[in-house]
Amino acid sequence: MFYTFFLLTALGSSLVLGFSYTTIYMKENCDRTASLGSSGYIEWERNDRYYDHRADCSVILKTGISSERIALQFIDIDIEENGQSYCYDYLYLYEGAVSSFDRTAHTKAICNSQRIVDYTSSTSAVTLRLVTDSSTRGSFKILYTTYMDAVGSGCYGGRYLCSNYRCIHSELKCDRMDNCGDASDEPDDCRTGYPLSRCANEDYVDSSRLCNGAADCSDGSDEWTNSWALCPAQEMRGSCASLVTLQPGTSGYIVYSRHVPYSRGTDCTVQYNTQSGYVIRLESWDVSGMDYNCHGSLFLCNGITGSCDSWENDFSLCHTSPDDTSYVTSGEELTVRLASDWSTSGNFKIFYKIEQGGTSGSSTVVTVVVVILVVILVIAVSVYCCGKKSRSEQSNTVEDEAVQWPGETPRDNIHLHPTTIVHTDRPRSLGTPTIERVPPQPSPRQYSYPSAPPQSSDSIVPPSVRVEPPTPSTSTGEPPTPPPSYDQALWMPTEPPSSARQS
């Protein structure tokens, strides 16, 4: 506290301190008239924010100048209701100074199920009356601002001209309060040079913590969208059935409206998008102002769709939804739909933040297609290579399994072939071999086999020719006996050599 006081004293700027807002407490002014200044608050009691049981208290709020009007912003409303359109406790609002009450003559009857965001009087006085039962206590906080209508294109008396042609007191400019009602008294250049910011309850917080989605002020005023902090707000009202673009790196709140609650039977769908490569994060939502029985709901859908409802939504919110969860889109697009029945009206507030981490819808589709094609190609190459390797190993195994007869050289062996040639013109008594004996190929020093003479197709027995095995050459130098012909070799005796029989 001492550090805060020292820093504020050193700065010595009235802009840092801002306008000093006083509070009018209804309990202290029951059945009285309270004079209004430039701006301030209205609450129930000084030491206890909750109103009493069985209370019936009325206060007339009156400006000092008859030509002034009163703008009321209902910042916080927690007044008991039965969960539908009926209120157990009431905050009645009457136009003008009223002292004799008739329940049918009120201008507004306010509770949780009949919320109000702001109200502008048509005269220089309004009357508030609180009536409660004996069951549940509640609270409220109202910001009031007195103003005059602009004359022509300007204001007199040193007042500040708002964009909506209201003339407010000049000391209200740049005090972080939305006194104009359209925030035109708080332009962007008012936000520079504030190391500390004052909360609505006169506390102070670091200016960098304003509008960050978390309540740093004890009264939560650093996250208000309809007054004081003036957090950026995207209003669904006026944007129904349209596309709203959110810039990367920005944040703020999605609300139905900063100034009025949604009406009964509202059905509003807004589509949001941002730059490719970014996502939309939603968190820190306040849906306490919606229907108590969840007859009104918010539906969130990933991407752009026109039928975001209770069947197709990815996430839904209503009065009972917790405020400590979050929802993040997979890409740069989001659809929000508000659907309310005909029982109650209300409002809501959802914090949004645009951050990196997403891919565009078209990029996502292309990425998925490329991944699928790569997987198919890898599988095809693997199958081809494995099949080729299997065939190669099978071929090598067949070639390695050669049969070598006694007395033959390794190259004069018999090979196993996957498919053998069976001669069907051989006598069945000799048997049908399943292995073909391939004669060795002659070397340049050997005789070549002559062509076999043609045989008659109806003869199944070869000519009776005595086939003698080739005799080796002798030392006398005589030429060796020529080998038998191809067909004669086929019908040679199949008995193994004598050396094999002896063994």
Short mmCIF file of N, CA and C in Angstrom, two decimals, residues 155-161 167-173:
data_model
loop_
_atom_site.label_atom_id
_atom_site.label_comp_id
_atom_site.label_asym_id
_atom_site.label_seq_id
_atom_site.Cartn_x
_atom_site.Cartn_y
_atom_site.Cartn_z
N CYS A 155 -21.43 21.46 -27.31
CA CYS A 155 -21.88 21.53 -25.92
C CYS A 155 -21.43 22.86 -25.34
N TYR A 156 -22.12 23.34 -24.40
CA TYR A 156 -21.73 24.58 -23.73
C TYR A 156 -21.40 24.26 -22.28
N GLY A 157 -20.82 25.22 -21.60
CA GLY A 157 -20.46 25.06 -20.20
C GLY A 157 -19.23 24.20 -20.00
N GLY A 158 -18.37 24.06 -21.04
CA GLY A 158 -17.14 23.30 -20.90
C GLY A 158 -17.35 21.78 -20.84
N ARG A 159 -18.47 21.32 -21.34
CA ARG A 159 -18.75 19.87 -21.33
C ARG A 159 -18.11 19.19 -22.54
N TYR A 160 -17.99 17.87 -22.41
CA TYR A 160 -17.37 17.08 -23.48
C TYR A 160 -18.46 16.50 -24.37
N LEU A 161 -18.27 16.65 -25.69
CA LEU A 161 -19.24 16.16 -26.66
C LEU A 161 -18.95 14.71 -27.02
N CYS A 167 -23.69 15.44 -23.86
CA CYS A 167 -22.71 16.36 -23.28
C CYS A 167 -22.51 15.99 -21.82
N ILE A 168 -21.35 15.40 -21.53
CA ILE A 168 -21.04 14.99 -20.17
C ILE A 168 -20.06 15.99 -19.56
N HIS A 169 -19.88 15.93 -18.26
CA HIS A 169 -18.91 16.81 -17.60
C HIS A 169 -17.50 16.46 -18.09
N SER A 170 -16.72 17.48 -18.35
CA SER A 170 -15.41 17.29 -18.99
C SER A 170 -14.45 16.48 -18.13
N GLU A 171 -14.61 16.49 -16.79
CA GLU A 171 -13.70 15.73 -15.95
C GLU A 171 -13.88 14.21 -16.08
N LEU A 172 -14.93 13.80 -16.77
CA LEU A 172 -15.19 12.36 -16.94
C LEU A 172 -14.43 11.78 -18.13
N LYS A 173 -13.83 12.63 -18.93
CA LYS A 173 -13.07 12.14 -20.09
C LYS A 173 -11.76 11.50 -19.62
#
